[in-house]
Coordinates of C-alpha atoms and ligand atoms in Angstrom, one line a residue:
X156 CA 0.0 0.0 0.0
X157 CA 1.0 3.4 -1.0
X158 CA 2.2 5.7 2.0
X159 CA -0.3 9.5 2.3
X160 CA 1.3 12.3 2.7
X161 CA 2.7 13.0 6.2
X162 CA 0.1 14.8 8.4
X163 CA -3.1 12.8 6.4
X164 CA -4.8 9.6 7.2
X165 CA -7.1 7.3 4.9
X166 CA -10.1 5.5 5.4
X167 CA -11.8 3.0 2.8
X168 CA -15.1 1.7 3.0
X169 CA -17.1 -0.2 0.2
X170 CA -20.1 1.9 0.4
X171 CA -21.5 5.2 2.0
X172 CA -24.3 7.1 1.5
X173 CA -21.6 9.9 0.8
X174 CA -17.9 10.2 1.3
X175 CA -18.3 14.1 2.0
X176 CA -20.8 13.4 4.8
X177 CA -18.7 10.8 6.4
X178 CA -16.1 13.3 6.5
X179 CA -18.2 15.9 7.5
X180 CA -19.2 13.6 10.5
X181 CA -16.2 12.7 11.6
X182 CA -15.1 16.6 11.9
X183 CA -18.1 17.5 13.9
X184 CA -17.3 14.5 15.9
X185 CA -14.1 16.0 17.2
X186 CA -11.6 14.7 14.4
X187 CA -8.9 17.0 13.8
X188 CA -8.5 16.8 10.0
X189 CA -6.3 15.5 7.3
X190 CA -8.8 12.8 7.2
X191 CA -9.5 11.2 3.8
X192 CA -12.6 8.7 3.4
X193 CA -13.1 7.0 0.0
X194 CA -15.8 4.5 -0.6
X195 CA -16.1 1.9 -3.8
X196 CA -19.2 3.6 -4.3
X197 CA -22.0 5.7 -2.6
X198 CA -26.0 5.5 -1.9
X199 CA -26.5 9.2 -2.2
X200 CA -23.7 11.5 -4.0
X201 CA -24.1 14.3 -4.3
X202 CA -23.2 17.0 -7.0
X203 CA -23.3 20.6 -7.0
X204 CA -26.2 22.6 -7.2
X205 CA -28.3 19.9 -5.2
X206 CA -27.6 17.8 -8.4
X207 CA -27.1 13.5 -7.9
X208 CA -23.8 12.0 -8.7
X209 CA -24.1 9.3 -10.0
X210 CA -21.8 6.5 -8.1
X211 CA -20.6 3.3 -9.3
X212 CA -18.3 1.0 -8.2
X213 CA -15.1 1.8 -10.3
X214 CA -15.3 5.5 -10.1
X215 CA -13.2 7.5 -7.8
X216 CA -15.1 9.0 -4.4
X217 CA -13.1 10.5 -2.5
X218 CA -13.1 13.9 0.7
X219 CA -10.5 15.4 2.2
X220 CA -11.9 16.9 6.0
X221 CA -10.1 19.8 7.3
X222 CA -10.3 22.4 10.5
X223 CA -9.6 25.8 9.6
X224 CA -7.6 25.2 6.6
X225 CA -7.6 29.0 6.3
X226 CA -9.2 32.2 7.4
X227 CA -12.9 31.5 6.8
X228 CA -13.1 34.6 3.4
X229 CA -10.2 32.1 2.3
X230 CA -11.8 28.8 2.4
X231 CA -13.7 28.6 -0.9
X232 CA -10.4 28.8 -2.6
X233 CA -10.0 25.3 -2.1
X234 CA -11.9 24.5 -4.9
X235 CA -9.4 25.8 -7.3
X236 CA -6.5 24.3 -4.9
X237 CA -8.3 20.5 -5.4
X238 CA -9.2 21.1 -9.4
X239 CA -5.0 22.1 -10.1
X240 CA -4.3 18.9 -7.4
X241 CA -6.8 16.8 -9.6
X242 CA -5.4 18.2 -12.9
X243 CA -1.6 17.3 -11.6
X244 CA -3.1 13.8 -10.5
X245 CA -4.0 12.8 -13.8
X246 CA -1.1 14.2 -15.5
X247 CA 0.6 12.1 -12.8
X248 CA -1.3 8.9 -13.4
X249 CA -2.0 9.6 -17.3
X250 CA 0.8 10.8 -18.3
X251 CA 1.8 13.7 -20.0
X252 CA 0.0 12.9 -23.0
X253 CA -3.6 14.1 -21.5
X254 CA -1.8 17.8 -20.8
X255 CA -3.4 19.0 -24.3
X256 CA -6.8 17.1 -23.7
X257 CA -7.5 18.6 -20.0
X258 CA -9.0 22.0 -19.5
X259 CA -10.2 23.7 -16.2
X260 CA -13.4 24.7 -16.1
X261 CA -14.8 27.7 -13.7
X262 CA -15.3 27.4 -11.3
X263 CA -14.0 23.4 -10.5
X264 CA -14.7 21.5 -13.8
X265 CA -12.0 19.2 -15.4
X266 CA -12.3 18.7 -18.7
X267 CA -11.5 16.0 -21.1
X268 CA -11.6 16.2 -24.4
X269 CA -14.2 19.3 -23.7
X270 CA -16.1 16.3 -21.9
X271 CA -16.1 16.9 -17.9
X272 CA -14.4 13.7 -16.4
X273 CA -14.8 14.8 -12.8
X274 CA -16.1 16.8 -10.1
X275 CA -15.3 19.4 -6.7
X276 CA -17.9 19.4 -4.1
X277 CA -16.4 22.3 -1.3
X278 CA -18.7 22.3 1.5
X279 CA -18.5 23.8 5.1
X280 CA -20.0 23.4 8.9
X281 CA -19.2 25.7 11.5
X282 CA -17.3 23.7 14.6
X283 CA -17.3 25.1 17.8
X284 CA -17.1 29.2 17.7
X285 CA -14.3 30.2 15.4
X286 CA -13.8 27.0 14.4
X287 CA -14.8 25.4 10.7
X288 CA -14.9 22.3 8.9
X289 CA -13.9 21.9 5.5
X290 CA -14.2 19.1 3.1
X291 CA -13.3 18.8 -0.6
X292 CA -14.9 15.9 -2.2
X293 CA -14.0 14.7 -5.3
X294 CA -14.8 12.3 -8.0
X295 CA -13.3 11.1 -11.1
X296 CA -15.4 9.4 -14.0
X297 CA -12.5 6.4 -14.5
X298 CA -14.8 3.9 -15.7
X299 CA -18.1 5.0 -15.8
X300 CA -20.0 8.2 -17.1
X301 CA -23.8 9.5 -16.5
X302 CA -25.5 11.0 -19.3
X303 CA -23.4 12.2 -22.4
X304 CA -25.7 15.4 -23.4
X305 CA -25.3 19.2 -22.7
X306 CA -22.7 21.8 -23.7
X307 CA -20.0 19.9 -21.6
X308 CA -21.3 16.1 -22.0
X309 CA -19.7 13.6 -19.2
X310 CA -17.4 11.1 -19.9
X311 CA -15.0 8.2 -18.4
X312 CA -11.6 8.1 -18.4
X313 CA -11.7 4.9 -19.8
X314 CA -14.3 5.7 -22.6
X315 CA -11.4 8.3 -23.8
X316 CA -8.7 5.7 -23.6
X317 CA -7.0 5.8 -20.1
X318 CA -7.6 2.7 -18.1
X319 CA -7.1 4.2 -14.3
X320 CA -8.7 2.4 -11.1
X321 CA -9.8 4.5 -8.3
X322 CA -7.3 3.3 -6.1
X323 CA -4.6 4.4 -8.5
X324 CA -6.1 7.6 -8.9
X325 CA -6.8 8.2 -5.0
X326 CA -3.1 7.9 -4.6
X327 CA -1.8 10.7 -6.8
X328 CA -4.8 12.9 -5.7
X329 CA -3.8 12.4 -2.5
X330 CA 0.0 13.4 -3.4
X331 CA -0.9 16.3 -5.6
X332 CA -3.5 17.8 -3.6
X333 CA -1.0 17.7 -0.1
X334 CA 1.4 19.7 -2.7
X335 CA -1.1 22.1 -3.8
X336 CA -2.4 22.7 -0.1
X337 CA 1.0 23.7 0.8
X338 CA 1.7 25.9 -2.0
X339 CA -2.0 27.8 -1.1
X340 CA -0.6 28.3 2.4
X341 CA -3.7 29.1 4.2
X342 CA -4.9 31.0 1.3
X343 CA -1.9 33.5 1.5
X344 CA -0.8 31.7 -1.8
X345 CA -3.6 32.2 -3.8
X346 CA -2.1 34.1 -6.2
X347 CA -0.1 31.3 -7.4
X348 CA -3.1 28.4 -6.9
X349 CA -5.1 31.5 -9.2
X350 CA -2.0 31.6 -11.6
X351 CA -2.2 27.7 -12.3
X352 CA -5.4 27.5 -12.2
X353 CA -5.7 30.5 -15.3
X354 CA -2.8 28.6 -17.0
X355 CA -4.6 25.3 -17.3
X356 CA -8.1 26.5 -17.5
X357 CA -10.9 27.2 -20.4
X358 CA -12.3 29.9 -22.3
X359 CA -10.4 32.8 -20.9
X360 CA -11.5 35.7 -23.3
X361 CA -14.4 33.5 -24.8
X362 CA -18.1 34.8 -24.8
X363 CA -19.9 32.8 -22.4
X364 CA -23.1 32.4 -20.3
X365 CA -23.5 32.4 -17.1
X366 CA -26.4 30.6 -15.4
X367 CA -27.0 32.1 -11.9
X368 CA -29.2 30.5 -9.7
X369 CA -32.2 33.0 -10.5
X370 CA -30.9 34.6 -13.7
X371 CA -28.5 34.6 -16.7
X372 CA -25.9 37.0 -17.9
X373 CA -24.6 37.1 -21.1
X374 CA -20.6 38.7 -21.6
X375 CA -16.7 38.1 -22.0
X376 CA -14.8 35.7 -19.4
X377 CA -11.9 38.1 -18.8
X378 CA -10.3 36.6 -15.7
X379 CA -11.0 35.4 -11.8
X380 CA -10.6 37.8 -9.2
X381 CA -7.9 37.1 -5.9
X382 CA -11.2 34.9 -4.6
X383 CA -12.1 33.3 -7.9
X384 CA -14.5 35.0 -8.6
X385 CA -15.7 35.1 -12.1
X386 CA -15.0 38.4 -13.4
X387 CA -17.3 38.9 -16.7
X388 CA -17.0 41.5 -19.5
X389 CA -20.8 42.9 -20.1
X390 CA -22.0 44.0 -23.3
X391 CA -22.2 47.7 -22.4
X392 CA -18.7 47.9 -20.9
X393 CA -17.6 47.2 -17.5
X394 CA -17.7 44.1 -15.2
X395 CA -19.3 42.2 -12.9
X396 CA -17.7 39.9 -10.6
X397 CA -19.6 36.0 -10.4
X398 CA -19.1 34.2 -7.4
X399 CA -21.3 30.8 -7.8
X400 CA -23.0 30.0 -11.5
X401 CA -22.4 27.6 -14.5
X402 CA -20.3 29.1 -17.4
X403 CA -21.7 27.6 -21.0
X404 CA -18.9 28.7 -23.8
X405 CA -21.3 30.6 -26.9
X406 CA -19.8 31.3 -30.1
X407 CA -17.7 33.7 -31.2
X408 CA -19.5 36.4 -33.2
X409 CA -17.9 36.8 -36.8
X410 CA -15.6 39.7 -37.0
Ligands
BTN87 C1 -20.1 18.3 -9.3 O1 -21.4 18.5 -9.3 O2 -19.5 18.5 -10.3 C2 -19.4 17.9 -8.0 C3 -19.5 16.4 -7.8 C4 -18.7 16.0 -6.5 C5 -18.9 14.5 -6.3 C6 -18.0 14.0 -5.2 S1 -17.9 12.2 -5.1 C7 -17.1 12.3 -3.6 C8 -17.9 13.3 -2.8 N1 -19.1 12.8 -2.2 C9 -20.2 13.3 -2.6 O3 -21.4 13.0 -2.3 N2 -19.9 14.2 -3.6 C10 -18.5 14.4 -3.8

Protein backbone atom coordinates (compact mmCIF):
# COMPACT_ATOMS: atom_id res chain seq x y z
CA UNK A 1 0.00 0.00 0.00
CA UNK A 2 1.03 3.39 -0.96
CA UNK A 3 2.21 5.72 2.04
CA UNK A 4 -0.27 9.49 2.28
CA UNK A 5 1.27 12.27 2.69
CA UNK A 6 2.72 13.03 6.19
CA UNK A 7 0.14 14.79 8.37
CA UNK A 8 -3.15 12.76 6.45
CA UNK A 9 -4.80 9.59 7.21
CA UNK A 10 -7.11 7.33 4.95
CA UNK A 11 -10.12 5.46 5.44
CA UNK A 12 -11.81 2.97 2.84
CA UNK A 13 -15.14 1.65 3.02
CA UNK A 14 -17.06 -0.24 0.18
CA UNK A 15 -20.14 1.93 0.41
CA UNK A 16 -21.48 5.19 2.05
CA UNK A 17 -24.34 7.13 1.54
CA UNK A 18 -21.60 9.92 0.79
CA UNK A 19 -17.91 10.19 1.32
CA UNK A 20 -18.31 14.09 2.04
CA UNK A 21 -20.76 13.36 4.80
CA UNK A 22 -18.73 10.75 6.43
CA UNK A 23 -16.12 13.35 6.49
CA UNK A 24 -18.24 15.93 7.52
CA UNK A 25 -19.19 13.56 10.48
CA UNK A 26 -16.17 12.68 11.61
CA UNK A 27 -15.10 16.61 11.94
CA UNK A 28 -18.05 17.52 13.89
CA UNK A 29 -17.33 14.52 15.87
CA UNK A 30 -14.11 16.01 17.20
CA UNK A 31 -11.64 14.72 14.40
CA UNK A 32 -8.86 17.03 13.77
CA UNK A 33 -8.50 16.85 10.02
CA UNK A 34 -6.32 15.47 7.25
CA UNK A 35 -8.76 12.81 7.20
CA UNK A 36 -9.53 11.15 3.84
CA UNK A 37 -12.62 8.66 3.39
CA UNK A 38 -13.13 6.98 0.04
CA UNK A 39 -15.79 4.49 -0.63
CA UNK A 40 -16.06 1.93 -3.83
CA UNK A 41 -19.25 3.64 -4.34
CA UNK A 42 -21.95 5.71 -2.61
CA UNK A 43 -25.96 5.55 -1.88
CA UNK A 44 -26.49 9.22 -2.17
CA UNK A 45 -23.66 11.53 -4.02
CA UNK A 46 -24.12 14.33 -4.32
CA UNK A 47 -23.17 17.04 -6.97
CA UNK A 48 -23.26 20.61 -6.99
CA UNK A 49 -26.20 22.64 -7.24
CA UNK A 50 -28.30 19.90 -5.23
CA UNK A 51 -27.61 17.78 -8.44
CA UNK A 52 -27.15 13.54 -7.94
CA UNK A 53 -23.75 11.95 -8.72
CA UNK A 54 -24.12 9.30 -10.02
CA UNK A 55 -21.84 6.46 -8.08
CA UNK A 56 -20.64 3.33 -9.35
CA UNK A 57 -18.32 1.01 -8.20
CA UNK A 58 -15.13 1.77 -10.32
CA UNK A 59 -15.32 5.49 -10.14
CA UNK A 60 -13.24 7.51 -7.76
CA UNK A 61 -15.07 8.95 -4.41
CA UNK A 62 -13.12 10.52 -2.51
CA UNK A 63 -13.14 13.94 0.66
CA UNK A 64 -10.50 15.41 2.22
CA UNK A 65 -11.91 16.95 5.96
CA UNK A 66 -10.05 19.84 7.30
CA UNK A 67 -10.28 22.37 10.48
CA UNK A 68 -9.55 25.83 9.56
CA UNK A 69 -7.59 25.16 6.61
CA UNK A 70 -7.63 28.99 6.30
CA UNK A 71 -9.19 32.22 7.38
CA UNK A 72 -12.91 31.47 6.76
CA UNK A 73 -13.14 34.58 3.42
CA UNK A 74 -10.18 32.08 2.29
CA UNK A 75 -11.81 28.83 2.40
CA UNK A 76 -13.70 28.58 -0.90
CA UNK A 77 -10.37 28.82 -2.55
CA UNK A 78 -9.96 25.27 -2.09
CA UNK A 79 -11.93 24.51 -4.94
CA UNK A 80 -9.42 25.78 -7.32
CA UNK A 81 -6.48 24.29 -4.91
CA UNK A 82 -8.28 20.54 -5.43
CA UNK A 83 -9.21 21.15 -9.39
CA UNK A 84 -4.95 22.14 -10.07
CA UNK A 85 -4.29 18.92 -7.42
CA UNK A 86 -6.76 16.84 -9.57
CA UNK A 87 -5.41 18.24 -12.92
CA UNK A 88 -1.65 17.27 -11.61
CA UNK A 89 -3.07 13.82 -10.49
CA UNK A 90 -4.05 12.81 -13.76
CA UNK A 91 -1.11 14.15 -15.53
CA UNK A 92 0.63 12.07 -12.76
CA UNK A 93 -1.30 8.94 -13.45
CA UNK A 94 -2.02 9.55 -17.30
CA UNK A 95 0.83 10.76 -18.34
CA UNK A 96 1.78 13.65 -19.97
CA UNK A 97 0.03 12.92 -22.96
CA UNK A 98 -3.64 14.13 -21.49
CA UNK A 99 -1.75 17.81 -20.79
CA UNK A 100 -3.38 18.96 -24.35
CA UNK A 101 -6.81 17.13 -23.68
CA UNK A 102 -7.47 18.64 -19.96
CA UNK A 103 -8.95 21.96 -19.54
CA UNK A 104 -10.16 23.67 -16.18
CA UNK A 105 -13.43 24.75 -16.09
CA UNK A 106 -14.76 27.68 -13.70
CA UNK A 107 -15.25 27.36 -11.28
CA UNK A 108 -13.99 23.40 -10.51
CA UNK A 109 -14.75 21.52 -13.79
CA UNK A 110 -12.02 19.23 -15.36
CA UNK A 111 -12.29 18.71 -18.73
CA UNK A 112 -11.46 16.03 -21.08
CA UNK A 113 -11.58 16.18 -24.44
CA UNK A 114 -14.23 19.26 -23.72
CA UNK A 115 -16.14 16.30 -21.94
CA UNK A 116 -16.09 16.86 -17.87
CA UNK A 117 -14.45 13.70 -16.44
CA UNK A 118 -14.80 14.75 -12.82
CA UNK A 119 -16.12 16.76 -10.06
CA UNK A 120 -15.35 19.39 -6.72
CA UNK A 121 -17.87 19.44 -4.12
CA UNK A 122 -16.41 22.32 -1.28
CA UNK A 123 -18.69 22.31 1.55
CA UNK A 124 -18.48 23.75 5.09
CA UNK A 125 -20.00 23.39 8.89
CA UNK A 126 -19.19 25.71 11.49
CA UNK A 127 -17.31 23.70 14.62
CA UNK A 128 -17.33 25.09 17.78
CA UNK A 129 -17.15 29.21 17.70
CA UNK A 130 -14.31 30.24 15.35
CA UNK A 131 -13.79 26.99 14.40
CA UNK A 132 -14.81 25.42 10.72
CA UNK A 133 -14.88 22.35 8.89
CA UNK A 134 -13.91 21.91 5.47
CA UNK A 135 -14.16 19.05 3.06
CA UNK A 136 -13.34 18.80 -0.61
CA UNK A 137 -14.85 15.89 -2.24
CA UNK A 138 -13.95 14.65 -5.25
CA UNK A 139 -14.81 12.27 -8.00
CA UNK A 140 -13.31 11.06 -11.07
CA UNK A 141 -15.36 9.44 -14.00
CA UNK A 142 -12.51 6.42 -14.49
CA UNK A 143 -14.79 3.92 -15.74
CA UNK A 144 -18.15 5.00 -15.80
CA UNK A 145 -20.02 8.21 -17.05
CA UNK A 146 -23.83 9.47 -16.48
CA UNK A 147 -25.50 10.98 -19.33
CA UNK A 148 -23.43 12.16 -22.44
CA UNK A 149 -25.74 15.40 -23.42
CA UNK A 150 -25.27 19.16 -22.75
CA UNK A 151 -22.69 21.84 -23.69
CA UNK A 152 -19.98 19.91 -21.64
CA UNK A 153 -21.27 16.09 -21.96
CA UNK A 154 -19.66 13.56 -19.17
CA UNK A 155 -17.37 11.06 -19.89
CA UNK A 156 -15.01 8.19 -18.43
CA UNK A 157 -11.64 8.13 -18.44
CA UNK A 158 -11.69 4.86 -19.82
CA UNK A 159 -14.26 5.71 -22.57
CA UNK A 160 -11.37 8.29 -23.83
CA UNK A 161 -8.69 5.67 -23.61
CA UNK A 162 -6.95 5.80 -20.12
CA UNK A 163 -7.55 2.72 -18.10
CA UNK A 164 -7.09 4.21 -14.28
CA UNK A 165 -8.66 2.38 -11.13
CA UNK A 166 -9.83 4.49 -8.28
CA UNK A 167 -7.31 3.31 -6.06
CA UNK A 168 -4.59 4.35 -8.47
CA UNK A 169 -6.08 7.58 -8.86
CA UNK A 170 -6.78 8.20 -5.03
CA UNK A 171 -3.08 7.89 -4.56
CA UNK A 172 -1.77 10.68 -6.82
CA UNK A 173 -4.79 12.85 -5.73
CA UNK A 174 -3.77 12.41 -2.45
CA UNK A 175 0.04 13.45 -3.37
CA UNK A 176 -0.87 16.28 -5.56
CA UNK A 177 -3.50 17.81 -3.58
CA UNK A 178 -0.99 17.74 -0.06
CA UNK A 179 1.40 19.71 -2.75
CA UNK A 180 -1.12 22.10 -3.82
CA UNK A 181 -2.40 22.72 -0.09
CA UNK A 182 1.01 23.74 0.83
CA UNK A 183 1.75 25.90 -2.04
CA UNK A 184 -1.96 27.85 -1.12
CA UNK A 185 -0.62 28.32 2.37
CA UNK A 186 -3.71 29.07 4.24
CA UNK A 187 -4.88 30.98 1.32
CA UNK A 188 -1.90 33.52 1.52
CA UNK A 189 -0.77 31.68 -1.81
CA UNK A 190 -3.57 32.17 -3.76
CA UNK A 191 -2.06 34.12 -6.22
CA UNK A 192 -0.09 31.34 -7.42
CA UNK A 193 -3.12 28.45 -6.90
CA UNK A 194 -5.06 31.47 -9.22
CA UNK A 195 -1.98 31.62 -11.62
CA UNK A 196 -2.19 27.70 -12.29
CA UNK A 197 -5.40 27.52 -12.23
CA UNK A 198 -5.73 30.50 -15.28
CA UNK A 199 -2.79 28.59 -16.99
CA UNK A 200 -4.56 25.25 -17.29
CA UNK A 201 -8.13 26.54 -17.52
CA UNK A 202 -10.87 27.20 -20.37
CA UNK A 203 -12.31 29.89 -22.25
CA UNK A 204 -10.39 32.78 -20.85
CA UNK A 205 -11.49 35.67 -23.33
CA UNK A 206 -14.39 33.52 -24.77
CA UNK A 207 -18.08 34.82 -24.79
CA UNK A 208 -19.88 32.79 -22.42
CA UNK A 209 -23.06 32.44 -20.29
CA UNK A 210 -23.52 32.36 -17.06
CA UNK A 211 -26.43 30.55 -15.37
CA UNK A 212 -26.98 32.07 -11.91
CA UNK A 213 -29.21 30.49 -9.72
CA UNK A 214 -32.19 33.04 -10.46
CA UNK A 215 -30.89 34.61 -13.74
CA UNK A 216 -28.55 34.63 -16.70
CA UNK A 217 -25.91 36.99 -17.94
CA UNK A 218 -24.57 37.06 -21.15
CA UNK A 219 -20.61 38.66 -21.59
CA UNK A 220 -16.74 38.05 -21.99
CA UNK A 221 -14.84 35.66 -19.35
CA UNK A 222 -11.90 38.08 -18.84
CA UNK A 223 -10.26 36.55 -15.68
CA UNK A 224 -11.02 35.39 -11.83
CA UNK A 225 -10.58 37.83 -9.21
CA UNK A 226 -7.93 37.11 -5.92
CA UNK A 227 -11.23 34.92 -4.55
CA UNK A 228 -12.08 33.26 -7.87
CA UNK A 229 -14.53 34.99 -8.63
CA UNK A 230 -15.70 35.15 -12.14
CA UNK A 231 -14.96 38.39 -13.37
CA UNK A 232 -17.33 38.94 -16.71
CA UNK A 233 -16.97 41.51 -19.50
CA UNK A 234 -20.81 42.90 -20.10
CA UNK A 235 -21.97 43.99 -23.25
CA UNK A 236 -22.25 47.67 -22.41
CA UNK A 237 -18.65 47.89 -20.85
CA UNK A 238 -17.60 47.22 -17.52
CA UNK A 239 -17.71 44.11 -15.20
CA UNK A 240 -19.32 42.22 -12.87
CA UNK A 241 -17.67 39.93 -10.63
CA UNK A 242 -19.60 36.03 -10.44
CA UNK A 243 -19.12 34.23 -7.43
CA UNK A 244 -21.30 30.83 -7.81
CA UNK A 245 -23.02 29.98 -11.52
CA UNK A 246 -22.38 27.63 -14.51
CA UNK A 247 -20.31 29.10 -17.42
CA UNK A 248 -21.74 27.64 -21.02
CA UNK A 249 -18.94 28.70 -23.77
CA UNK A 250 -21.31 30.56 -26.87
CA UNK A 251 -19.75 31.27 -30.07
CA UNK A 252 -17.72 33.74 -31.17
CA UNK A 253 -19.55 36.36 -33.18
CA UNK A 254 -17.92 36.80 -36.81
CA UNK A 255 -15.61 39.67 -36.97
C1 LIG B 1 -20.14 18.33 -9.25
O1 LIG B 1 -21.37 18.48 -9.27
O2 LIG B 1 -19.47 18.53 -10.27
C2 LIG B 1 -19.44 17.91 -7.99
C3 LIG B 1 -19.46 16.42 -7.79
C4 LIG B 1 -18.75 15.96 -6.53
C5 LIG B 1 -18.87 14.47 -6.31
C6 LIG B 1 -18.02 13.99 -5.16
S1 LIG B 1 -17.86 12.24 -5.13
C7 LIG B 1 -17.13 12.32 -3.57
C8 LIG B 1 -17.90 13.35 -2.77
N1 LIG B 1 -19.07 12.79 -2.16
C9 LIG B 1 -20.19 13.31 -2.64
O3 LIG B 1 -21.36 13.02 -2.28
N2 LIG B 1 -19.92 14.24 -3.57
C10 LIG B 1 -18.49 14.37 -3.76
Amino acid sequence: MTALPAGYRHEAFPVLPSTNDAVLERLVGGDVGGLWITAESQSAGRGRRGNVWSSRVGNLFASLGLVDPAPAEKAATLSFVSAVALHQALVDVCGPGIVDRLALKWPNDVLLDRHKIAGILIEGQPLSPGRFAVVAGIGVNCEHHPGTTGPFPSASLAGLGYRVRADEMFTALAASLANEIVRWDRGAGFADTRAAWLGRATGIGAPVTVRLPDSVREGVFRDIDDEGRLVLGLPGGGTTLITAGEIFFRQRAET
